Short mmCIF file of C-alpha atoms in Angstrom, two decimals:
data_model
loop_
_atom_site.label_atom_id
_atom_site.label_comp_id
_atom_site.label_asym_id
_atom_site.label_seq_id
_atom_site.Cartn_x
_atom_site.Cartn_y
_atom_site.Cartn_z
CA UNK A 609 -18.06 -5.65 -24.23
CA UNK A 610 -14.88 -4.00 -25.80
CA UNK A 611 -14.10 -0.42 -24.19
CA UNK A 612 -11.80 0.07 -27.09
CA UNK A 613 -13.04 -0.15 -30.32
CA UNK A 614 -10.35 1.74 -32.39
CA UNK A 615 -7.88 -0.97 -30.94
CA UNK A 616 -9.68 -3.91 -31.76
CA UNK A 617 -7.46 -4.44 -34.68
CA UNK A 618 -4.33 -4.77 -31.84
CA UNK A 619 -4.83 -6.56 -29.73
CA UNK A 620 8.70 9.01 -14.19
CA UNK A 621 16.99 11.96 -8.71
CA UNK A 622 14.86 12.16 -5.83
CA UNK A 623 17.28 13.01 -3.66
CA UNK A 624 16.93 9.84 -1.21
CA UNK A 625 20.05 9.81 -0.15
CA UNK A 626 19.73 12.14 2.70
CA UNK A 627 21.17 9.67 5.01
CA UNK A 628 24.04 9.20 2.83
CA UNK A 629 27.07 10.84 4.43
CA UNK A 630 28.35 11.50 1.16
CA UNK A 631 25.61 13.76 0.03
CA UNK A 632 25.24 15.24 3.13
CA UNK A 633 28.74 16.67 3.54
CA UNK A 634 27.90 18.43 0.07
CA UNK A 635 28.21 21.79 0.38
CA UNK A 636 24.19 23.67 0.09
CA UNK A 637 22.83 20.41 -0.52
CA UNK A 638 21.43 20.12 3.37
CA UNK A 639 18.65 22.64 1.36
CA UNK A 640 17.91 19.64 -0.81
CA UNK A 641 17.26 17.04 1.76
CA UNK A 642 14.75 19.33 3.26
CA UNK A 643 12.77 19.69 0.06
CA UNK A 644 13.33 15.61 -0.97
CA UNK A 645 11.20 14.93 2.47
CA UNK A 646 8.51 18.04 1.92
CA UNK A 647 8.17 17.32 -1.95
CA UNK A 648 8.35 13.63 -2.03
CA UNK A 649 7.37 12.35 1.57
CA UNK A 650 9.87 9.95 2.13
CA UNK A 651 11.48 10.01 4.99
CA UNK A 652 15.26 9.35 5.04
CA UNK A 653 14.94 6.00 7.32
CA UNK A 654 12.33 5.25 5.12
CA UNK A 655 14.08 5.64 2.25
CA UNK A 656 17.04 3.70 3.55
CA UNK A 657 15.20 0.62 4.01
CA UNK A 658 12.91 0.74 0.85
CA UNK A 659 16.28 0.30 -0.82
CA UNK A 660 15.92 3.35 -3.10
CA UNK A 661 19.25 5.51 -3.90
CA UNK A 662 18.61 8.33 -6.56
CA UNK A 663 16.35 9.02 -9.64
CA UNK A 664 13.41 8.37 -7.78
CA UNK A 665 11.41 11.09 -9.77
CA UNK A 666 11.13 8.09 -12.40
CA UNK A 667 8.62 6.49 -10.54
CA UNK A 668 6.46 9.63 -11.02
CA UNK A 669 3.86 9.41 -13.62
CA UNK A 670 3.38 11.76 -16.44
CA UNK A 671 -0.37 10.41 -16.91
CA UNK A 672 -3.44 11.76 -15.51
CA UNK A 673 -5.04 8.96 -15.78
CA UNK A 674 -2.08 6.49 -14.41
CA UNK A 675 -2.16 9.05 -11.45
CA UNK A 676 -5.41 8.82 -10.90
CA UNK A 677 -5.43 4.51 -10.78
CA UNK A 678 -2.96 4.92 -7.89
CA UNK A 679 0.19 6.21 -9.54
CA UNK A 680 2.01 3.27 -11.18
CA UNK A 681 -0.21 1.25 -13.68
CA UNK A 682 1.29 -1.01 -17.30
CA UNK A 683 -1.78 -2.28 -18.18
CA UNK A 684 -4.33 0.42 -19.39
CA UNK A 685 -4.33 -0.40 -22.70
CA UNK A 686 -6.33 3.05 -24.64
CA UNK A 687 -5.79 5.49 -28.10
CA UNK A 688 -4.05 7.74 -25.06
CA UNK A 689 -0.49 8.42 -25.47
CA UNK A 690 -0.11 9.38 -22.28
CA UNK A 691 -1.23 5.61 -20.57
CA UNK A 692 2.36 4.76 -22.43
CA UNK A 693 4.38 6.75 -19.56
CA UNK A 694 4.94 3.15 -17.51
CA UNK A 695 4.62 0.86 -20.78
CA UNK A 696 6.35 1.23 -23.94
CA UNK A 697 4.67 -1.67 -25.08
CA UNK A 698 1.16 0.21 -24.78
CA UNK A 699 2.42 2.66 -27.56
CA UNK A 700 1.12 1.82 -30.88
CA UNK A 701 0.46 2.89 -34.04
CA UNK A 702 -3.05 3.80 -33.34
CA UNK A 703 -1.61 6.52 -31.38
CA UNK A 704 0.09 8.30 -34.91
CA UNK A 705 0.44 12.06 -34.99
CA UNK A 706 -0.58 12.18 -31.04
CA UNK A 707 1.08 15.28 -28.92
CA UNK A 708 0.75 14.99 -25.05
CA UNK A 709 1.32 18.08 -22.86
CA UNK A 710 1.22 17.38 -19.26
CA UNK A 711 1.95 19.20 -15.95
CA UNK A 712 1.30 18.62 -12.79
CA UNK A 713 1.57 20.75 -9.47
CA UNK A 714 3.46 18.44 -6.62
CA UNK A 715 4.20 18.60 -3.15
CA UNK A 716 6.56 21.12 -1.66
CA UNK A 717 5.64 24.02 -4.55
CA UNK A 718 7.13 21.75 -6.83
CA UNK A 719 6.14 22.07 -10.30
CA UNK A 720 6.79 19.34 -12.66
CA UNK A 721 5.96 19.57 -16.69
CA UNK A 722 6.27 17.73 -19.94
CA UNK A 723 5.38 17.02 -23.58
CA UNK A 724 5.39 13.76 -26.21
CA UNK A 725 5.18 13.44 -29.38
CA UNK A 726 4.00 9.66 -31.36
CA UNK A 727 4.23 8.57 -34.88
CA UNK A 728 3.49 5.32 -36.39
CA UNK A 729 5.80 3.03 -38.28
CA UNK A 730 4.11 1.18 -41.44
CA UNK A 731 0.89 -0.65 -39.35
CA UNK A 732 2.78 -2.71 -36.82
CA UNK A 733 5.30 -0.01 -35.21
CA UNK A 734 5.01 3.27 -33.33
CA UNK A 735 8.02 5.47 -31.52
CA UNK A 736 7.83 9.00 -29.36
CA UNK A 737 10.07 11.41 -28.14
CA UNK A 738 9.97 13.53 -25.02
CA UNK A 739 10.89 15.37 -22.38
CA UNK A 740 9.87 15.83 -18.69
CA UNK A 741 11.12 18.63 -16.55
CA UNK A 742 11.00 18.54 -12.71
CA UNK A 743 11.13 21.57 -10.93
CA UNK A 744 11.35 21.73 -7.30
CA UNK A 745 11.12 25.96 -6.27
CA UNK A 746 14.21 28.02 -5.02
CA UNK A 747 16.04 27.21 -2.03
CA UNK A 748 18.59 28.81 0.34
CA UNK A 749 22.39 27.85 -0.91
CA UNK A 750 24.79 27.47 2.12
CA UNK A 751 28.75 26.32 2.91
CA UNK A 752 29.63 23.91 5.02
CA UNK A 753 29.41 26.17 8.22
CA UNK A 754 25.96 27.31 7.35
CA UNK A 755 26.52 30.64 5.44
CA UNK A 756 23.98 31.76 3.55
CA UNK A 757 25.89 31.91 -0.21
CA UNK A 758 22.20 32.49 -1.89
CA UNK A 759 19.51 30.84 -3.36
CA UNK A 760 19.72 27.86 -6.49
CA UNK A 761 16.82 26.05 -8.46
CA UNK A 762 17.13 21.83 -8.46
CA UNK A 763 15.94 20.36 -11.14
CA UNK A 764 16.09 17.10 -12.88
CA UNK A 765 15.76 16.89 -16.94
CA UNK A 766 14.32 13.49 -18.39
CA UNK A 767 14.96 13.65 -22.30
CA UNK A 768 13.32 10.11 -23.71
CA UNK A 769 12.20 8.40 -26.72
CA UNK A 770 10.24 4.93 -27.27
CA UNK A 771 9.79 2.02 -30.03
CA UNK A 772 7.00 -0.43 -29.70
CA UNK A 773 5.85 -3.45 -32.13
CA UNK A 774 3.22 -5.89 -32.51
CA UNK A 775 4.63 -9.23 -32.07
CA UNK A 776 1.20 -10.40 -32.87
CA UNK A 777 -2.16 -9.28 -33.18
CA UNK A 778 -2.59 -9.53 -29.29
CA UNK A 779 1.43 -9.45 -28.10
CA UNK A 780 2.90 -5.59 -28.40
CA UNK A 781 6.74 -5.20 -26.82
CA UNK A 782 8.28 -1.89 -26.19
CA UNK A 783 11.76 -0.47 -25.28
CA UNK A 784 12.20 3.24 -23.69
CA UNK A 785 15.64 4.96 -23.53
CA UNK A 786 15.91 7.96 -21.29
CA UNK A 787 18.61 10.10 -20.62
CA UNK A 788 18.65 12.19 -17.10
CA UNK A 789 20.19 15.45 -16.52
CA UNK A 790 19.92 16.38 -12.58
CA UNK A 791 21.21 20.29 -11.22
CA UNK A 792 21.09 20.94 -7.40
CA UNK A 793 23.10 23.90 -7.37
CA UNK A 794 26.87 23.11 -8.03
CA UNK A 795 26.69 20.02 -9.25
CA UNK A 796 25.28 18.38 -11.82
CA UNK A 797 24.91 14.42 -12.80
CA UNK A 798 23.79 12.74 -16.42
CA UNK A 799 22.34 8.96 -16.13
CA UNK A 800 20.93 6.92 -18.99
CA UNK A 801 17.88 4.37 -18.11
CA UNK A 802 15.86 1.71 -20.25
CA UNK A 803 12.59 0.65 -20.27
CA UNK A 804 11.61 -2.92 -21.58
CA UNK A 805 7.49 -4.01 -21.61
CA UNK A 806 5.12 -6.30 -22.90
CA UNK A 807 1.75 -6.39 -22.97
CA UNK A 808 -0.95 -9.26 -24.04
CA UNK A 809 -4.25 -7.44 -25.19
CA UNK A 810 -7.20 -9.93 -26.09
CA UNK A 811 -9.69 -7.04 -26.92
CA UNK A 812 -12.95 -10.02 -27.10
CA UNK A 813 -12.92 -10.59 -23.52
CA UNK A 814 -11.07 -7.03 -22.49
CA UNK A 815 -8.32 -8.51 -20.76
CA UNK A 816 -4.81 -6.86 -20.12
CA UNK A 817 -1.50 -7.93 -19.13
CA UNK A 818 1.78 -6.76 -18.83
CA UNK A 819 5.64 -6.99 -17.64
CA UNK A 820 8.28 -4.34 -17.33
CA UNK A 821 11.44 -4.17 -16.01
CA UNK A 822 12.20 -0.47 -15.81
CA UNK A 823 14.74 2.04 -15.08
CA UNK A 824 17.65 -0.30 -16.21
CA UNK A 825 20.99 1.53 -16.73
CA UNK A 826 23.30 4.11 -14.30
CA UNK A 827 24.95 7.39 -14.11
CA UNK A 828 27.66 8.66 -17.04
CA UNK A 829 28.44 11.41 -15.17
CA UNK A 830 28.54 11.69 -10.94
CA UNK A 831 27.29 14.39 -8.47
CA UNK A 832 30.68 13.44 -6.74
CA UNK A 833 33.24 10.71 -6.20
CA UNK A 834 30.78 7.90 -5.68
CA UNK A 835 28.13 6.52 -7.88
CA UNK A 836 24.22 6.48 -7.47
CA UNK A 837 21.91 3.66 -8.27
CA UNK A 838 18.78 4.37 -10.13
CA UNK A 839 15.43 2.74 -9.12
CA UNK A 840 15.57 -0.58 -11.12
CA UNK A 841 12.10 -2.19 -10.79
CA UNK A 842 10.02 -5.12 -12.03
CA UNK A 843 6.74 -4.72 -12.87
CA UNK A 844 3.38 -7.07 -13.11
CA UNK A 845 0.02 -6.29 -13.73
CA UNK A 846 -3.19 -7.36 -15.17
CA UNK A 847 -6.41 -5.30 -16.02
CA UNK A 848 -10.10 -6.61 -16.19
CA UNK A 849 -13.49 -5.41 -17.72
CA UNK A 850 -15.53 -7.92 -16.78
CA UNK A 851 -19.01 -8.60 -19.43
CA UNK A 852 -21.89 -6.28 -19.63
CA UNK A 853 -20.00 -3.73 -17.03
CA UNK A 854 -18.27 -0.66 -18.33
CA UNK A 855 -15.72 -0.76 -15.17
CA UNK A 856 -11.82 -2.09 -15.41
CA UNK A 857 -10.11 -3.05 -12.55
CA UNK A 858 -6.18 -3.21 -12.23
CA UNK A 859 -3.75 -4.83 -10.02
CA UNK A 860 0.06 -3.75 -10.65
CA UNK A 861 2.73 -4.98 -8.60
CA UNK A 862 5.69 -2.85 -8.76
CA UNK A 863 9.05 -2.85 -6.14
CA UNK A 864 9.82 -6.51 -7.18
CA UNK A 865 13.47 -6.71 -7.24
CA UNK A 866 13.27 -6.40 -2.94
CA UNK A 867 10.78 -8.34 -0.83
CA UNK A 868 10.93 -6.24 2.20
CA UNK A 869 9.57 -2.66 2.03
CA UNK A 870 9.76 -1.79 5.54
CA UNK A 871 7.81 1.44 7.00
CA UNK A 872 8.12 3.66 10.23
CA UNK A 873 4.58 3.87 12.51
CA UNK A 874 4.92 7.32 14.20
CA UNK A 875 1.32 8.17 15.55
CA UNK A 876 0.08 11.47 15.78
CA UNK A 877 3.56 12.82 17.19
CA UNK A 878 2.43 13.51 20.56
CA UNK A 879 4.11 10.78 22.16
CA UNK A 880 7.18 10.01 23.65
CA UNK A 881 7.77 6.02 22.80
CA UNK A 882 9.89 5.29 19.73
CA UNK A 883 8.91 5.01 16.66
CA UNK A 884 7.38 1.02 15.60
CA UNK A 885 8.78 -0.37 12.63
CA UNK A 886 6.34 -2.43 10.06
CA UNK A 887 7.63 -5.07 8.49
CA UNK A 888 5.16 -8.10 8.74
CA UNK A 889 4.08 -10.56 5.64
CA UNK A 890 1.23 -8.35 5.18
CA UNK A 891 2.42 -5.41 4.68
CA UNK A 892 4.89 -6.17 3.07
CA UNK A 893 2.80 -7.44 0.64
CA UNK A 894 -0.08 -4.78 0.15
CA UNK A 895 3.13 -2.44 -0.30
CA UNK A 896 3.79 -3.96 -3.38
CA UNK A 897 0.09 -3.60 -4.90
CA UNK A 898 -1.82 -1.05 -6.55
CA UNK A 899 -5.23 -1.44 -7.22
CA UNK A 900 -6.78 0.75 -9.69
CA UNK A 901 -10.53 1.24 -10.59
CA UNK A 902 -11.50 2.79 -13.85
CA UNK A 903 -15.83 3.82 -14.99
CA UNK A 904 -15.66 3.65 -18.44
CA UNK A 905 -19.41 4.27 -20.22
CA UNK A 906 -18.49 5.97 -23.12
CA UNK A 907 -14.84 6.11 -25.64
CA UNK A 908 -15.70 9.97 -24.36
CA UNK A 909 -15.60 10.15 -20.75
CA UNK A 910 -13.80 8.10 -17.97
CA UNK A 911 -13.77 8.19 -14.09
CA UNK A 912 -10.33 6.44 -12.52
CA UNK A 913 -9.92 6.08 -8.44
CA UNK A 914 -6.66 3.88 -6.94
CA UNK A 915 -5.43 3.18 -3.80
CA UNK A 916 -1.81 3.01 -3.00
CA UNK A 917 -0.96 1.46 0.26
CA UNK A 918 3.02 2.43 -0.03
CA UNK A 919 2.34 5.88 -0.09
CA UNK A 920 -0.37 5.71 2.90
CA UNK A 921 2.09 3.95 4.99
CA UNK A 922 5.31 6.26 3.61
CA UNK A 923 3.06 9.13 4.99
CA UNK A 924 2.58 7.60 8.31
CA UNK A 925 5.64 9.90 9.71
CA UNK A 926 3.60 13.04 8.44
CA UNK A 927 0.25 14.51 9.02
CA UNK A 928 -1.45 12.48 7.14
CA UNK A 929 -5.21 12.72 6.22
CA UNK A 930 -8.07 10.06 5.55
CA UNK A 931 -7.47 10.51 1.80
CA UNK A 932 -3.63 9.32 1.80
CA UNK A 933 -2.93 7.02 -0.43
CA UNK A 934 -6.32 7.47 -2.93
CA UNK A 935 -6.33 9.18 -5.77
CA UNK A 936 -9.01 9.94 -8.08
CA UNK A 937 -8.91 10.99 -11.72
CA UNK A 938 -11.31 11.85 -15.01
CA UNK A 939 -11.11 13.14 -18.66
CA UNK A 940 -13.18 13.60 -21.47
CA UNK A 941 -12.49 12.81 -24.92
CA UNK A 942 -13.32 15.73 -27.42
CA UNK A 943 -13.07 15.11 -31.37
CA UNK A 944 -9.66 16.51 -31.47
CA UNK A 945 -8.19 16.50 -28.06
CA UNK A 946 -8.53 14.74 -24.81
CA UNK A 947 -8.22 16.52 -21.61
CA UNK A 948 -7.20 14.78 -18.37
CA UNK A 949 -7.28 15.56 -14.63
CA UNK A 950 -5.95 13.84 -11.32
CA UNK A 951 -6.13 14.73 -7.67
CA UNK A 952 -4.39 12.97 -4.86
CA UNK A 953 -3.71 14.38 -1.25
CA UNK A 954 -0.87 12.24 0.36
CA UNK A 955 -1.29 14.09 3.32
CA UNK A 956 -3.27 16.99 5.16
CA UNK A 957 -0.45 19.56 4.38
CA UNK A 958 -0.03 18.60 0.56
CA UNK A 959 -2.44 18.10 -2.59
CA UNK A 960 -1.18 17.50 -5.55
CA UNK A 961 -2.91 18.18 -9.04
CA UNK A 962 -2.00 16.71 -13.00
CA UNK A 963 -3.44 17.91 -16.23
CA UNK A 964 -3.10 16.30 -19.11
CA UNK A 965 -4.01 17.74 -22.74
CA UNK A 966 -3.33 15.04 -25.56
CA UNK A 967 -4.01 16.55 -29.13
CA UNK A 968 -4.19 14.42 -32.17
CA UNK A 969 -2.78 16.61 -35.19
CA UNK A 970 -4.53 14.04 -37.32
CA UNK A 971 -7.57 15.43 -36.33
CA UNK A 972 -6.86 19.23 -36.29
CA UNK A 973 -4.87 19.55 -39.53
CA UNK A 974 -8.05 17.75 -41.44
#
């Protein structure tokens, strides 16, 4: 079966550096660190050994859907520009006159928002432009002996636009260009990133694959003296919808520029012994994977669950609940819009909440 049929003819700075001396002697940025680890979970040993620096609100999607298959997925290939947040190769010209308008309510009172727009190019092309704001509350501003000198708003600015092409009938390529404004009180930082993918569609046997090497560029403009690295990733996946059963299922394997993602195992905090740090073959591994399920009946209605074993284990120094690391997401698609929603609860104290609203103008202006 084909779940598809309009595409038969084709074939997301965390502030991670909280260990970093540098950022730490900062003036009011001791404020930030405490909202990076209550807004993002990562713990700054964790974060230290997972190799991540700065920009790490890249990595967070702008797609219900994607957020609901886990949270990093390059392979959903739809009419849905918002499954083209990962992927610029899954943007295509089926996707013309398309406006996405997402926002989603994170950890920490952190509210993040955003909106695309897509246009095709002759048959074979497509681009988009965008932007994403991230929003992380108000905090407490302080000097460098702990003075109260007010409050300030962080917040990091991600102004992008896209270009895909069908290589073929069943090869699409994509390149994403994003420039990143970042305000944490003070100071301020620009960056400019690029996204490269390609994905094979063969829409006869409903088979998806895909490679991207994402978040490739640096910083125009420092916080400070010394630079920050952005999160510079390699990306695999493949997608399935195996004959006679409306159901896709996704692998993505995503951190692939570092072998070891090493985690801290805390327990429930009432004990004494030091912390035990994972590292073995296997988890290793399964901290590399995503696996995404998505029940597809209809072109109108879908039902997406993923599990992400990196964010169970990054929540293993927190309170966290049976639900870490699932997520679970659904939409509906009306005549002229499609509306999108995904739930995830990395742990007991935090649940986090996207909505997606994709309008085709095509649609409304006729």
């Amino acid at each position: 079966m084909t779940i598809i049929p309009s595409l038969k003819l084709r074939h997301k700075r965390l502030f991670s550096n909280i260990g970093n001396p540098r950022i730490n002697n900062l003036p009011g940025l001791k404020q930030i660190a405490i909202i990076c680890m209550a807004t993002f979970g990562i713990p700054a040993s964790i974060s230290g050994q997972d190799g991540s620096t700065a920009y790490n609100y890249l990595n967070i999607t702008s797609s219900a859907r994607i957020y609901g298959l886990g949270g990093v997925n390059i392979t959903a290939v739809e009419d849905d520009l918002s499954v083209t947040d990962q992927n610029p190769a899954l943007l295509g010209s089926e996707m013309d006159n398309q406006v996405l308008l997402d926002y989603m309510l994170y950890m920490g009172g952190s509210n993040f928002a955003g909106a695309r727009y897509a246009k095709a190019v002759n048959e074979r092309g497509a681009w988009s432009a965008g932007i994403r704001y991230f929003g992380y509350g108000n905090l407490q501003a302080a000097d460098e002996f702990g003075n109260i000198t007010g409050t300030f708003s962080p917040k990091d600015v991600n102004f992008n636009g896209s270009f895909s092409y069908d290589i073929t009938d069943r090869l699409r390529g994509g390149i994403t260009l994003k420039f990143l404004y970042s305000s944490y009180e003070a100071y301020s930082a620009l960056a400019i990133a690029t996204d490269l993918g390609i994905n094979y569609y063969d829409p006869e046997s409903d088979f998806s694959a895909s490679v991207v090497l994402a978040n490739v560029g640096g910083q125009v403009k420092k916080f400070n003296e010394t630079s920050d690295k952005l999160p510079i990733d390699l990306r695999l996946g493949i997608a399935k919808v195996f004959p006679g059963v409306p159901v896709r299922f996704s692998i993505t394997a995503w951190n692939l520029t570092k072998w070891h993602l090493p985690y801290w195992e805390t327990g429930d905090g009432s004990s004494s012994e030091p912390f035990t740090k994972k590292d073995k073959f296997s988890s290793n591994l399964f901290r590399h994977l995503v696996f995404g399920v998505d029940f597809i009946p209809s072109d109108r209605f879908y039902v997406a669950l993923g599990y992400n074993y990196k964010t169970r284990t990054d929540m293993s120094t927190y309170s966290r609940s049976f639900l870490s690391g699932f997520s679970l997401g659904a939409g509906i698609n009306l005549r002229r819009f499609n509306v999108g929603l995904a739930f995830a609860q990395p742990h007991s104290g935090a649940t986090t909440l996207m909505l997606n609203l994709n309008l085709n103008l095509n649609d409304i202006l006729n």
